[in-house]
Coordinates of C-alpha atoms in Angstrom, one line a residue:
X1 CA 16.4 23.0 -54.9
X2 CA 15.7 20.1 -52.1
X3 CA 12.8 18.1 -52.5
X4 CA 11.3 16.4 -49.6
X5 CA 10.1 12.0 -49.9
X6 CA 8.6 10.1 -47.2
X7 CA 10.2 6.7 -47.1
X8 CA 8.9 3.7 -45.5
X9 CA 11.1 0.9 -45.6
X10 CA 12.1 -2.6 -43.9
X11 CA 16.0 -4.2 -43.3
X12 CA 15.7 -7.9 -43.2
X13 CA 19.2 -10.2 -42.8
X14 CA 19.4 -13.6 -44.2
X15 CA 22.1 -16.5 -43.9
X16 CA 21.3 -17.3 -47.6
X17 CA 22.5 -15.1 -50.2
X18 CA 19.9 -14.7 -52.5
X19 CA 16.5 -13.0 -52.5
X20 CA 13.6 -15.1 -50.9
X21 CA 10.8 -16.1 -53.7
X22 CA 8.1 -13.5 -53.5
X23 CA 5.6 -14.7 -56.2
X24 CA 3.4 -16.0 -53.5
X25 CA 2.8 -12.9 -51.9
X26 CA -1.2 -11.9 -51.6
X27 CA -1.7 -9.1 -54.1
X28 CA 1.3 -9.5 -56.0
X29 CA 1.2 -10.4 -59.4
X30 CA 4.6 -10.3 -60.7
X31 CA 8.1 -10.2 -59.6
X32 CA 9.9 -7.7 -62.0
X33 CA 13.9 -8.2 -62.1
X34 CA 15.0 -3.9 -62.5
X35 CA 18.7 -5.1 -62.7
X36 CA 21.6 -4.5 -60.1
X37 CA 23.0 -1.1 -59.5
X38 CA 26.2 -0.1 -58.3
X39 CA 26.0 2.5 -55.7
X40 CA 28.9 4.5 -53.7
X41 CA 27.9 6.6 -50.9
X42 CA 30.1 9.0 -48.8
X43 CA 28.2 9.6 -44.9
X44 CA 29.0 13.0 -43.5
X45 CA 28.8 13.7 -39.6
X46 CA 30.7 15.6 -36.9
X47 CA 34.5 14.2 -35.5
X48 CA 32.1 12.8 -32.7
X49 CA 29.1 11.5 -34.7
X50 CA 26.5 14.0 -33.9
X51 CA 24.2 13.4 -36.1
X52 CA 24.4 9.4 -35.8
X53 CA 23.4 10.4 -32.0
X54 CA 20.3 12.0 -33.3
X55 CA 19.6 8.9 -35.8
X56 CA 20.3 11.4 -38.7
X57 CA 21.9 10.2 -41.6
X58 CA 24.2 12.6 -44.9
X59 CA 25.3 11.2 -47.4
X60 CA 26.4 12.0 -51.2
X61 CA 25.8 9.3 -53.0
X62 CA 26.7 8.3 -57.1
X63 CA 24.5 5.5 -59.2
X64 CA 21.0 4.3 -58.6
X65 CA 18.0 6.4 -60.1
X66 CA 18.0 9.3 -56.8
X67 CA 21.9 9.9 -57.1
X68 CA 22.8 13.5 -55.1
X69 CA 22.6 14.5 -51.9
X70 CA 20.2 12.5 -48.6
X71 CA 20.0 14.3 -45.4
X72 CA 17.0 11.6 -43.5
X73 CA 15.1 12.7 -40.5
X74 CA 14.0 9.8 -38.4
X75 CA 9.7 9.9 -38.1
X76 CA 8.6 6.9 -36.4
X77 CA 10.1 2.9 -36.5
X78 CA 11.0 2.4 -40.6
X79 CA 9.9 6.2 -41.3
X80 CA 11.9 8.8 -42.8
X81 CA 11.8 11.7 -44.3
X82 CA 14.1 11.9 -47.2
X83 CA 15.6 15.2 -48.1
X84 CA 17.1 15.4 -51.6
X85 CA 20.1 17.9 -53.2
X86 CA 21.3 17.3 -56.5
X87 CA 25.0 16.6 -56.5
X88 CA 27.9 18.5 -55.6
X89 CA 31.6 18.5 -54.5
X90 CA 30.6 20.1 -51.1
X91 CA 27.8 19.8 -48.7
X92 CA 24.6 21.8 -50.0
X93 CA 23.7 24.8 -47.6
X94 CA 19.7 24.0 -48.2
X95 CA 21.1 20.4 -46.3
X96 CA 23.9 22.1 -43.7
X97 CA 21.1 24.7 -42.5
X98 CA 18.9 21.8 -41.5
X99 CA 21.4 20.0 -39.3
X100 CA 23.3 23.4 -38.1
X101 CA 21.4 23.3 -34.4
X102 CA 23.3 19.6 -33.9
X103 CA 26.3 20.5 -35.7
X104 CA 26.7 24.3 -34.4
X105 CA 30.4 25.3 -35.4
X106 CA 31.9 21.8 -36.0
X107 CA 32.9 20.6 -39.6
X108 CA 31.0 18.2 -41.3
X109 CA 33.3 15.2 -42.9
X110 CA 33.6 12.0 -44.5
X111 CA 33.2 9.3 -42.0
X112 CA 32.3 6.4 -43.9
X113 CA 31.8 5.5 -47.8
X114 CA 29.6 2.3 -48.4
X115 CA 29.7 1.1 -51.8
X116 CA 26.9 -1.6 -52.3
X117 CA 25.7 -3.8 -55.3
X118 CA 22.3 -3.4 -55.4
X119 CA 19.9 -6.4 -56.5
X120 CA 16.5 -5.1 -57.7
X121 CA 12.9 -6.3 -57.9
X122 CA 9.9 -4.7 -57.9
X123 CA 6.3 -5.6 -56.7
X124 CA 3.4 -5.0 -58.7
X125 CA -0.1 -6.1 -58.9
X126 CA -2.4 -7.1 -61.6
X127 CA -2.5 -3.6 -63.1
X128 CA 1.3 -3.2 -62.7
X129 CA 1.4 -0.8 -60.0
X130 CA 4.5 -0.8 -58.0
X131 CA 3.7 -2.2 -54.4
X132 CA 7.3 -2.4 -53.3
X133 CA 10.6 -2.2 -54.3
X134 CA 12.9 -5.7 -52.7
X135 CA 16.7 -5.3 -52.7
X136 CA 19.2 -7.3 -52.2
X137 CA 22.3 -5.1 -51.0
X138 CA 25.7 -6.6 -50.8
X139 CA 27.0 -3.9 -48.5
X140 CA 31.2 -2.7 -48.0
X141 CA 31.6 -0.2 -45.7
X142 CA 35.0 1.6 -44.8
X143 CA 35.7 4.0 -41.5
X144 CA 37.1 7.3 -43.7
X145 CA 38.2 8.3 -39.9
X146 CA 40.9 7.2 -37.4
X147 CA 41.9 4.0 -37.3
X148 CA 38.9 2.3 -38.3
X149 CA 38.7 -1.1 -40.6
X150 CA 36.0 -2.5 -42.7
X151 CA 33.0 -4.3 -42.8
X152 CA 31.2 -6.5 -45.4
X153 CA 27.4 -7.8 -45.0
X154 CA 24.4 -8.3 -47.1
X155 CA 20.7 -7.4 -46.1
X156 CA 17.4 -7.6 -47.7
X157 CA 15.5 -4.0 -47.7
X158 CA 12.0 -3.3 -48.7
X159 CA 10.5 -0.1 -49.1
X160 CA 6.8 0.7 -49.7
X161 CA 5.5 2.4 -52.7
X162 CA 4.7 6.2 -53.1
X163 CA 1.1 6.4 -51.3
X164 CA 1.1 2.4 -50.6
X165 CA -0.8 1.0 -47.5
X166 CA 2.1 0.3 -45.1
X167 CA 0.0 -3.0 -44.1
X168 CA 1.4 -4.3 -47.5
X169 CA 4.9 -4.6 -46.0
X170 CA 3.7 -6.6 -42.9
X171 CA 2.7 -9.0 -45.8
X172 CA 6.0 -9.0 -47.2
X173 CA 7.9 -9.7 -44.1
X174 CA 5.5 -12.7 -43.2
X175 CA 6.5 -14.3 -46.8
X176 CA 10.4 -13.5 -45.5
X177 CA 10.3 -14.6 -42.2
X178 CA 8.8 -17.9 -43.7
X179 CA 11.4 -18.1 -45.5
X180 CA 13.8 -18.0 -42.4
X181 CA 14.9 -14.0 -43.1
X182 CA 14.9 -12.3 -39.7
X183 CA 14.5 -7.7 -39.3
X184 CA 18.2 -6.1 -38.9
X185 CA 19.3 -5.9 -35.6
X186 CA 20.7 -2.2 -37.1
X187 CA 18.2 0.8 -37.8
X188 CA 20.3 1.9 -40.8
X189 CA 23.3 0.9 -42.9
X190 CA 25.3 3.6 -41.4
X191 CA 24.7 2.4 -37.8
X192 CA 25.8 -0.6 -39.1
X193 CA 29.0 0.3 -40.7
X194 CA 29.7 2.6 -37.6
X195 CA 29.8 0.1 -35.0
X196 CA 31.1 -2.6 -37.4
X197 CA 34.0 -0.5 -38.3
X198 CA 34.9 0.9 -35.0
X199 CA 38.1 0.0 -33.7
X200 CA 38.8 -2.8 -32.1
X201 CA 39.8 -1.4 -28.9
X202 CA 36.5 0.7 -28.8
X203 CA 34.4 -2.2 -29.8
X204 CA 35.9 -4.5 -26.8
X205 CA 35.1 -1.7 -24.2
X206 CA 31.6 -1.7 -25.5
X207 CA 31.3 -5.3 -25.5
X208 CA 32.6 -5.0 -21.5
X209 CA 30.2 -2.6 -20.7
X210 CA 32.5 0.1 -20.7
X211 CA 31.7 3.5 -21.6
X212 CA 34.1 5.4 -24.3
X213 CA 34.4 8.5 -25.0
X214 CA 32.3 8.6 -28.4
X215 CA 29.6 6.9 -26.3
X216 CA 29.8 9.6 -23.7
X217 CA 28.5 12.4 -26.5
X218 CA 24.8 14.1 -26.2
X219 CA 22.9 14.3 -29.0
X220 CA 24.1 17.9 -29.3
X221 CA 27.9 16.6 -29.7
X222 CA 28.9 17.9 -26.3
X223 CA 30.7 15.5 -23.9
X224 CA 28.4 13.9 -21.3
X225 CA 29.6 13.9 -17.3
X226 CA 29.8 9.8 -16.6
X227 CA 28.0 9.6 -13.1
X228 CA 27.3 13.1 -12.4
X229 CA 24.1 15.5 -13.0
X230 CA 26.6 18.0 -13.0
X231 CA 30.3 19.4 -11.7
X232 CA 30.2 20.6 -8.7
X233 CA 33.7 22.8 -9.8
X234 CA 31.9 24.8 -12.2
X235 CA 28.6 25.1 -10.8
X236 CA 30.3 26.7 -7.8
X237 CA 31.5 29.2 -10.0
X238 CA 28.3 30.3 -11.3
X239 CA 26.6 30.6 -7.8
X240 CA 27.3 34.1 -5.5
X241 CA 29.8 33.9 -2.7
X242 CA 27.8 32.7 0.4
X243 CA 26.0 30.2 -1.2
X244 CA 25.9 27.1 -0.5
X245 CA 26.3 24.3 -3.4
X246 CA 24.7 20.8 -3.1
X247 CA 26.2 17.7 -3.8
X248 CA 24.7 16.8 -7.3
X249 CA 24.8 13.2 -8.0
X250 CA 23.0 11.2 -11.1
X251 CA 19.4 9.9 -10.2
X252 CA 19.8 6.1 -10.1
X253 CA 17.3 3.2 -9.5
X254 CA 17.4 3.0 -5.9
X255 CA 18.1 6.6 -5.0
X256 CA 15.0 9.1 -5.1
X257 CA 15.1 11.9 -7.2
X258 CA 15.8 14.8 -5.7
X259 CA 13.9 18.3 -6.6
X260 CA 17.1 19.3 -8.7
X261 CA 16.8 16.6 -10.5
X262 CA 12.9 17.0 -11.5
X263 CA 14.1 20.4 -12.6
X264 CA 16.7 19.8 -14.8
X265 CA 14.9 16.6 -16.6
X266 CA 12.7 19.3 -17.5
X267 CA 14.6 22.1 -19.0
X268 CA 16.4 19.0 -20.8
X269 CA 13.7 18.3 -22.7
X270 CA 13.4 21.8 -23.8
X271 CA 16.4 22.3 -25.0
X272 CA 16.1 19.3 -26.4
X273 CA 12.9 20.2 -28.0
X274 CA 14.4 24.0 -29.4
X275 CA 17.3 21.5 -31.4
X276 CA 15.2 19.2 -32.8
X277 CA 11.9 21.5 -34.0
X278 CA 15.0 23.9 -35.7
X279 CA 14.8 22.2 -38.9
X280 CA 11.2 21.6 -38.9
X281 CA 10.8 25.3 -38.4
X282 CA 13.4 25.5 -41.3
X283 CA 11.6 23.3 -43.6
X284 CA 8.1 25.3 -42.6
X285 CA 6.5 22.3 -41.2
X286 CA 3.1 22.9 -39.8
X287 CA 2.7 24.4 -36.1
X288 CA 6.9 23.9 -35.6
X289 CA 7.1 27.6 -34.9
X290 CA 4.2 27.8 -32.2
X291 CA 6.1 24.5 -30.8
X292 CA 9.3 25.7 -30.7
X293 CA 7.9 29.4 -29.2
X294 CA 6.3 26.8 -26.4
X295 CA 9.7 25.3 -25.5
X296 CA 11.4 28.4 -25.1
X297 CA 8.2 29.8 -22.8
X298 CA 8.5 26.6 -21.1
X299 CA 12.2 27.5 -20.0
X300 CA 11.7 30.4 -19.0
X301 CA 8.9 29.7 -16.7
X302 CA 11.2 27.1 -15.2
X303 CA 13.7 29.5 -14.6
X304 CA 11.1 31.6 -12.9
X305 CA 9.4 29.3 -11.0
X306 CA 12.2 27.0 -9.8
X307 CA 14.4 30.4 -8.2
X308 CA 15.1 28.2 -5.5
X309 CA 16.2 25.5 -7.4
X310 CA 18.7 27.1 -10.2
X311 CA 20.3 30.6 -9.8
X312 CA 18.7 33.7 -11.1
X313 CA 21.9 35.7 -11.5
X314 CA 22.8 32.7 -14.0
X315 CA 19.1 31.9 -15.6
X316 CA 17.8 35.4 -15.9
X317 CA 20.4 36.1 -18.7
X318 CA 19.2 33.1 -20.5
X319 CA 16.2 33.9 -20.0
X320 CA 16.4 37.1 -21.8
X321 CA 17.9 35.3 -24.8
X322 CA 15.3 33.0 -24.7
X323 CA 12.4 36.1 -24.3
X324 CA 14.2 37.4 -27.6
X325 CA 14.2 34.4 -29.7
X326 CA 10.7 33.5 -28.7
X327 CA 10.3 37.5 -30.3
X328 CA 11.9 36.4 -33.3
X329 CA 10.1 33.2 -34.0
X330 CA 6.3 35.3 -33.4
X331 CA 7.5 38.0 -35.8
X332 CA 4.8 36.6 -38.3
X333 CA 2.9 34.2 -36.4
X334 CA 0.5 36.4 -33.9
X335 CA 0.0 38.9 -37.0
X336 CA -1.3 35.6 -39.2
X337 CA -3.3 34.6 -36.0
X338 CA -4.8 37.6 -36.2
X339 CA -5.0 37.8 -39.3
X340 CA -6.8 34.3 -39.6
X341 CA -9.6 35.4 -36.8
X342 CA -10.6 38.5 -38.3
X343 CA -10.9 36.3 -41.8
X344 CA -12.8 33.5 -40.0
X345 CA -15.2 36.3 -39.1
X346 CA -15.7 37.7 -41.9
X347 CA -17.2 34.5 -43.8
X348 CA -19.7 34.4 -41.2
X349 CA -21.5 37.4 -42.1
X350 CA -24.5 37.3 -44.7
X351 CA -23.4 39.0 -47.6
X352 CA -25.5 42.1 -47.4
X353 CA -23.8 43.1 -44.0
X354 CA -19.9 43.2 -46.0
X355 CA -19.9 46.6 -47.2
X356 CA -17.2 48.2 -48.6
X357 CA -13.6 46.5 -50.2
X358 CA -13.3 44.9 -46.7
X359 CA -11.7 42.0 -47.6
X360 CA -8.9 43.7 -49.9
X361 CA -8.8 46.2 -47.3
X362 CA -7.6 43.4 -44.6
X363 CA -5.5 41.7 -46.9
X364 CA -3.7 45.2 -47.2
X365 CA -3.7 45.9 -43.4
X366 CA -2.2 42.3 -42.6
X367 CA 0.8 42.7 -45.3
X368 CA 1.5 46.3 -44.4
X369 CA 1.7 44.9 -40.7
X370 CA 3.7 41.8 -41.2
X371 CA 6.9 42.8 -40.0
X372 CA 9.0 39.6 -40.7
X373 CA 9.7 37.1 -43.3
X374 CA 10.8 33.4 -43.7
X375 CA 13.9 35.0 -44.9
X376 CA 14.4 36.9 -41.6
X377 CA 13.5 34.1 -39.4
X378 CA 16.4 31.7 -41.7
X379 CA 19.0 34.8 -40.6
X380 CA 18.4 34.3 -37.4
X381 CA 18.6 30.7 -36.9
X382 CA 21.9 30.5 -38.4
X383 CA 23.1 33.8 -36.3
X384 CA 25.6 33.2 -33.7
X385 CA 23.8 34.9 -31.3
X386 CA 20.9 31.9 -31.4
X387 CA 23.9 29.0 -31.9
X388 CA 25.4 31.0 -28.8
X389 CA 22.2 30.5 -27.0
X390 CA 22.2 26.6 -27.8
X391 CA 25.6 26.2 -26.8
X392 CA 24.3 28.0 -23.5
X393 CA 21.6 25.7 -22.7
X394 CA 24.1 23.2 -23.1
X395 CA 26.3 24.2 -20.4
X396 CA 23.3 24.8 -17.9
X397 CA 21.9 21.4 -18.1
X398 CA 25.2 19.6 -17.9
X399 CA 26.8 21.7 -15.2
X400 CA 23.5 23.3 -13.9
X401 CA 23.7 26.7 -11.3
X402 CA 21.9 24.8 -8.5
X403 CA 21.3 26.1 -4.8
X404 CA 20.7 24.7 -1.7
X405 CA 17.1 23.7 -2.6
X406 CA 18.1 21.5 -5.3
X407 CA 19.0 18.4 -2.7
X408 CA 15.7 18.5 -1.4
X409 CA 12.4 16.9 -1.5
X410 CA 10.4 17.5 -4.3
X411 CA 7.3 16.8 -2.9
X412 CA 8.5 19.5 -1.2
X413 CA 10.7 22.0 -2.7
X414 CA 8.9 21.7 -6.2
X415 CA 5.6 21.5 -4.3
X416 CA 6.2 24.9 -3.1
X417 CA 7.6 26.5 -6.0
X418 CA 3.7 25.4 -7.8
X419 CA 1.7 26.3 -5.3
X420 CA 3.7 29.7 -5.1
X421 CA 2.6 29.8 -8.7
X422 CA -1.2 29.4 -8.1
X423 CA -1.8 31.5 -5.8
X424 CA 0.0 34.5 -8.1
X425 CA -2.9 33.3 -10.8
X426 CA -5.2 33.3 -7.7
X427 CA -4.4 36.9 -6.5
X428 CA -4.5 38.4 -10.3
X429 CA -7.5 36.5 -10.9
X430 CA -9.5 37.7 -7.8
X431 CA -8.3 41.3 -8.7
X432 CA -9.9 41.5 -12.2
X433 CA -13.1 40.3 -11.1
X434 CA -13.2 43.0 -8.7
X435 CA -12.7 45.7 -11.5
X436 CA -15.3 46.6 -13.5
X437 CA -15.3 46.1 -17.5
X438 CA -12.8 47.9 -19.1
X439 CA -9.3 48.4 -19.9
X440 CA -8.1 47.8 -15.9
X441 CA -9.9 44.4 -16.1
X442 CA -8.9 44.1 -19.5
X443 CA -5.2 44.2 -18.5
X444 CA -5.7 42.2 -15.4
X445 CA -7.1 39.7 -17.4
X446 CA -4.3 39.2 -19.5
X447 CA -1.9 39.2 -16.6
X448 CA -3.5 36.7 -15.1
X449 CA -3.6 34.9 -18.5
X450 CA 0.2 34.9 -18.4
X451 CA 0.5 33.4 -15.3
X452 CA -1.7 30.7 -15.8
X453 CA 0.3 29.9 -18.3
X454 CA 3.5 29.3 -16.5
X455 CA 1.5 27.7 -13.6
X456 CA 0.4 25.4 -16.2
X457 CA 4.1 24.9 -17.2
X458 CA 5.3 24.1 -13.3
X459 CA 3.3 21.8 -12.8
X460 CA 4.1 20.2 -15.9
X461 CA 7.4 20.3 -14.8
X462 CA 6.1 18.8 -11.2
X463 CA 4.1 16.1 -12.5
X464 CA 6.5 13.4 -12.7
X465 CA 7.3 14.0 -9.1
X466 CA 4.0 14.9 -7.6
X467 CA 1.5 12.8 -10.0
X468 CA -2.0 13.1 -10.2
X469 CA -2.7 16.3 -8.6
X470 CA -0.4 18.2 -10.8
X471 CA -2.2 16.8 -13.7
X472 CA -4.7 17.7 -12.7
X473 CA -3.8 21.6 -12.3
X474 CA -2.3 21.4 -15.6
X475 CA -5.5 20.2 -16.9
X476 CA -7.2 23.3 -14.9
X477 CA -4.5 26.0 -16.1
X478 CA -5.0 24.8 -19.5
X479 CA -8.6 25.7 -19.0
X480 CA -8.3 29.1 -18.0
X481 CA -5.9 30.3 -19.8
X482 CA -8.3 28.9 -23.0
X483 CA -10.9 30.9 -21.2
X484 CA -8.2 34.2 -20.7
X485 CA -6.9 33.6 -24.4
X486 CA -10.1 34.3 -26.0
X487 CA -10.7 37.4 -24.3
X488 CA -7.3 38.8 -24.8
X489 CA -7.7 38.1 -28.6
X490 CA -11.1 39.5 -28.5
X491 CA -9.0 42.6 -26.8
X492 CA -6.4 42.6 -29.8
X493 CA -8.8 42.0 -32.5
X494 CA -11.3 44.9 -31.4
X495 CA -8.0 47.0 -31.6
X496 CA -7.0 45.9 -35.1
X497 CA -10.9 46.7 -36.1
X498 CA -10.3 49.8 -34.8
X499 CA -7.0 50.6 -36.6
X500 CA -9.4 49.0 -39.8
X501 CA -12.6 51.4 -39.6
X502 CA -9.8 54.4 -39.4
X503 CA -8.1 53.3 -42.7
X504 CA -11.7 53.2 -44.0
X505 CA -13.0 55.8 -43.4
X506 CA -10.2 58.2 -44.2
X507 CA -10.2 56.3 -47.6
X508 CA -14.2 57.6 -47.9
X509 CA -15.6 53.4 -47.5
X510 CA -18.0 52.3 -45.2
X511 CA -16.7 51.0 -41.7
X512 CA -20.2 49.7 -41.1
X513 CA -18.4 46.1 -41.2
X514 CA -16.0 46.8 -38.5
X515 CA -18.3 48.2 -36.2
X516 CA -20.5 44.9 -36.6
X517 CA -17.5 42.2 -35.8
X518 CA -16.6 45.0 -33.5
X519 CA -19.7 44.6 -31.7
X520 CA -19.4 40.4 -32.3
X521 CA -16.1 40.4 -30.4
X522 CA -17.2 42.7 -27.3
X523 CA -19.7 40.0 -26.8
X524 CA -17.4 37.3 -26.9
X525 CA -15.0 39.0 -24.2
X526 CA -18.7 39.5 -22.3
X527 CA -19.2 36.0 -22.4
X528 CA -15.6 35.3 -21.2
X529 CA -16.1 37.1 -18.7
X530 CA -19.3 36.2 -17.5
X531 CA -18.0 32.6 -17.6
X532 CA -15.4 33.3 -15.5
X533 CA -16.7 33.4 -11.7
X534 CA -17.7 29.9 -12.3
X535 CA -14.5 28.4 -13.9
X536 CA -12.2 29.8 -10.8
X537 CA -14.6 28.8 -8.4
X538 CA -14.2 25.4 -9.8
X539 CA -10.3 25.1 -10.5
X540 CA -10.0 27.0 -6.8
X541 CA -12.2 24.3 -5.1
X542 CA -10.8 21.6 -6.8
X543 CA -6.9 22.3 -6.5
X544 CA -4.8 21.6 -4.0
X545 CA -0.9 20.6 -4.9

């Protein structure tokens, strides 16, 4: 079973090597010696470092008090979260599940094993609370790969105690730097001992400025085009006979970006955003699964609202992929958001107005309707049909599908494509405000919802290149489709409350609840839509992109 530890910590190097003296440090009342421990850790990663690209560390490591397995996930500067295995001869699957988006199909091996002598004291106050724990590490590291050599250092670490006020450490480091210790120029000891043990012919082409192959890897392991957006070769191949292919160059400092460019920095960041929520969804983190559900919507609205810029006979495919896994991940999710409201509801009422086993009755509905299960969701996440999809989004944004469009300006092309946007919203909108209430309006509504939504999500995509006024209409799309969302869940929930007072009353109870938060929530979608008029007249004077 892994357990999960959030650890805040400092490096520190020193020219000396001892420990600096600590006594005088404000709220410390003693300096306890804990002994020195002799630690050997093993660091696992890809042939071409992955997870080093993504600032994740694996490690098995023997001696100390936490000897097993660490897989860390970086948090912010000197955070991490610390996931622990116990030990084992191979790689723990609760550990390789949470990396497999970087990893994919390669093997994970022994890249480095760093044996350290580690020099303890702890940092307690007058009660004899631990503060801190101070090491001194003296650190040997050896490349378990290639042709690599060896490294020997020694550093000063310090890592806050469970629930300690990180202000405490800025305390400790003033007492070091007094004391002539300087922060690590490394963010880890493995990022250390990779570059230190590199060899030597890699390490001199850094030092020139030259870039090596290992340097040339993404942070999903794939190998990065040097001075190209993309190959022209194989984005030929993807686009129809007849079509013209642009010259696709890398954006630079004194070159403008061109639309193409806006396009594809976007659907980067999704992808990028799909591998690095996967095992924050795995771990069940809040709101990961809505956020990764966003990225993939966020794609595909690109895809769709970009035609001009990417292929559709290439991006509709992916697309589709991308519809299904956004499927997958809401298997649960929009029945617990359901789920949730109806609940919320319910402990508003005055007691004397819950009649009946209603809330054992919706307990009941919810499970019997919850088609999915964490179990599910795991499958599919390490199914090659979702790894397939990764490695898919791979290819597109390195050797990107791109038509003619793509070369041009995007206060132009991308311009277009938003506007082109808005004025679908504009059209649906208008339309079910001149239906009367009901299910036609109803279903306008939420087709108008829907493409508020990906307006939102183009000019989100367009802000960078056309600044404030596309803020501003994402601000405005985010609006309405607030406004829309609540009247589509009021539309869902009066359904579920309908499907409720059935089950009821064939089970001889009272459905005199139902009807009540049935009557609540037409009034809410009455209010939405009363509100309505007056928030498009506003985001339609206001916009122009």
């Amino acid at each position: 079973m892994a357990e999960t530890k959030r650890e805040i910590e400092r490096k520190y190097e020193s020219d000396d090597s001892a420990l600096p003296d600590l006594t005088g440090v404000a709220g410390v009342a003693a300096v306890l010696d804990k002994g020195v421990a002799e630690l050997d850790a093993t660091y696992y990663d890809t042939a071409d470092e992955r997870l080093a690209a993504a600032s994740l560390t694996l490690r098995r490591r023997t001696g100390g008090s936490d000897a097993g397995w660490h897989l860390k996930f970086p948090v912010a500067p000197g955070v991490r979260d610390e996931i622990r295995a116990p030990l084992s001869d191979t790689v723990p699957r609760s550990l390789a599940g949470l990396v497999r988006s970087r990893v994919r199909g390669a093997e994970l091996v022994p890249v480095v094993r760093l044996r350290s002598a580690r020099d303890v004291r702890d940092l307690v106050d007058g009660e004899g609370r631990l503060l801190a724990e101070v090491s001194l590490d003296a650190v040997r590291a050896d490349r378990l790969t290639g042709r690599g050599g060896s490294a020997r250092w020694t550093e000063i670490e310090v890592e806050l105690a469970d629930g300690g006020d990180p202000a405490f450490l800025d305390t400790v480091e003033e007492q070091l730097r007094t004391a002539g210790v300087r922060p690590s120029a490394s963010a880890s000891k493995l990022a250390r001992a990779l570059e230190e043990t590199r060899p030597k012919k890699e390490r001199r082409a850094a030092r020139a400025g030259k870039t090596t192959k290992a340097e040339k890897t993404t942070k999903t392991g794939k190998t990065a085009k040097a001075g190209k957006t993309a190959k022209a070769g194989k984005a030929a191949a993807a686009v129809p006979a007849g079509r013209a292919v642009p010259a696709v160059r890398e954006p630079s400092a004194v070159e403008p970006l061109t639309a193409g460019d806006h396009v594809l920095m976007y659907l980067r960041a999704q992808r990028d955003a799909l591998v690095e929520l996967d095992p924050a969804v795995r771990r069940d983190l809040p709101d990961a699964v809505h956020r990764m559900r966003v990225a993939t919507r966020r794609a595909r609205s690109a895809f769709r609202s970009f035609a001009k810029v990417l292929d559709r006979s290439v991006t509709d495919p992916i697309g589709e992929e991308l519809k299904w896994l956004a499927g997958e991940l809401g298997v649960d999710r929009d029945q617990e958001v359901l789920t949730e409201r109806l609940t919320a509801a319910l402990e508003k009422l005055p007691r004397p107005l819950v009649t009946g086993p209603v809330r054992n009755r919706l307990r009941t509905w919810s499970r019997a309707r919850g088609g999915g299960s964490r179990r599910r969701l795991l499958a599919v996440l390490d199914g090659s049909r979702y790894l397939a999809l990764l490695d898919t989004l791979d290819r597109l944004v390195d050797d990107p599908p791109l038509l003619e469009a793509a070369a041009g300006k995007p206060s132009k092309v991308i311009a277009k494509a938003v506007r082109k946007d808005f004025g679908q919203v504009a059209a649906l909108v208008e339309e079910a405000l001149g239906r009367p209430p009901g299910t036609e309006r109803d279903v306008a509504l939420h087709e108008a919802r829907k493409k508020a939504k990906r307006t939102r999500y183009s000019a989100e995509a367009a802000a960078p290149a056309l600044g404030e006024p596309a803020v501003d209409l994402v601000r405005m799309m985010k609006s309405l489709q607030s406004l829309l969302g609540d009247h589509q869940d009021s539309v869902m929930t009066r359904e579920a409350l309908c499907d409720l007072a059935a089950q009821a009353h064939a089970a001889g109870e009272s459905a005199f609840t139902y009807g009540l938060l049935y009557g609540r929530e037409e009034r809410r979608a009455e209010l939405a839509e009363a509100a309505l008029p007056e928030a498009w007249a506003t985001v339609s004077g206001a916009m122009e992109v």
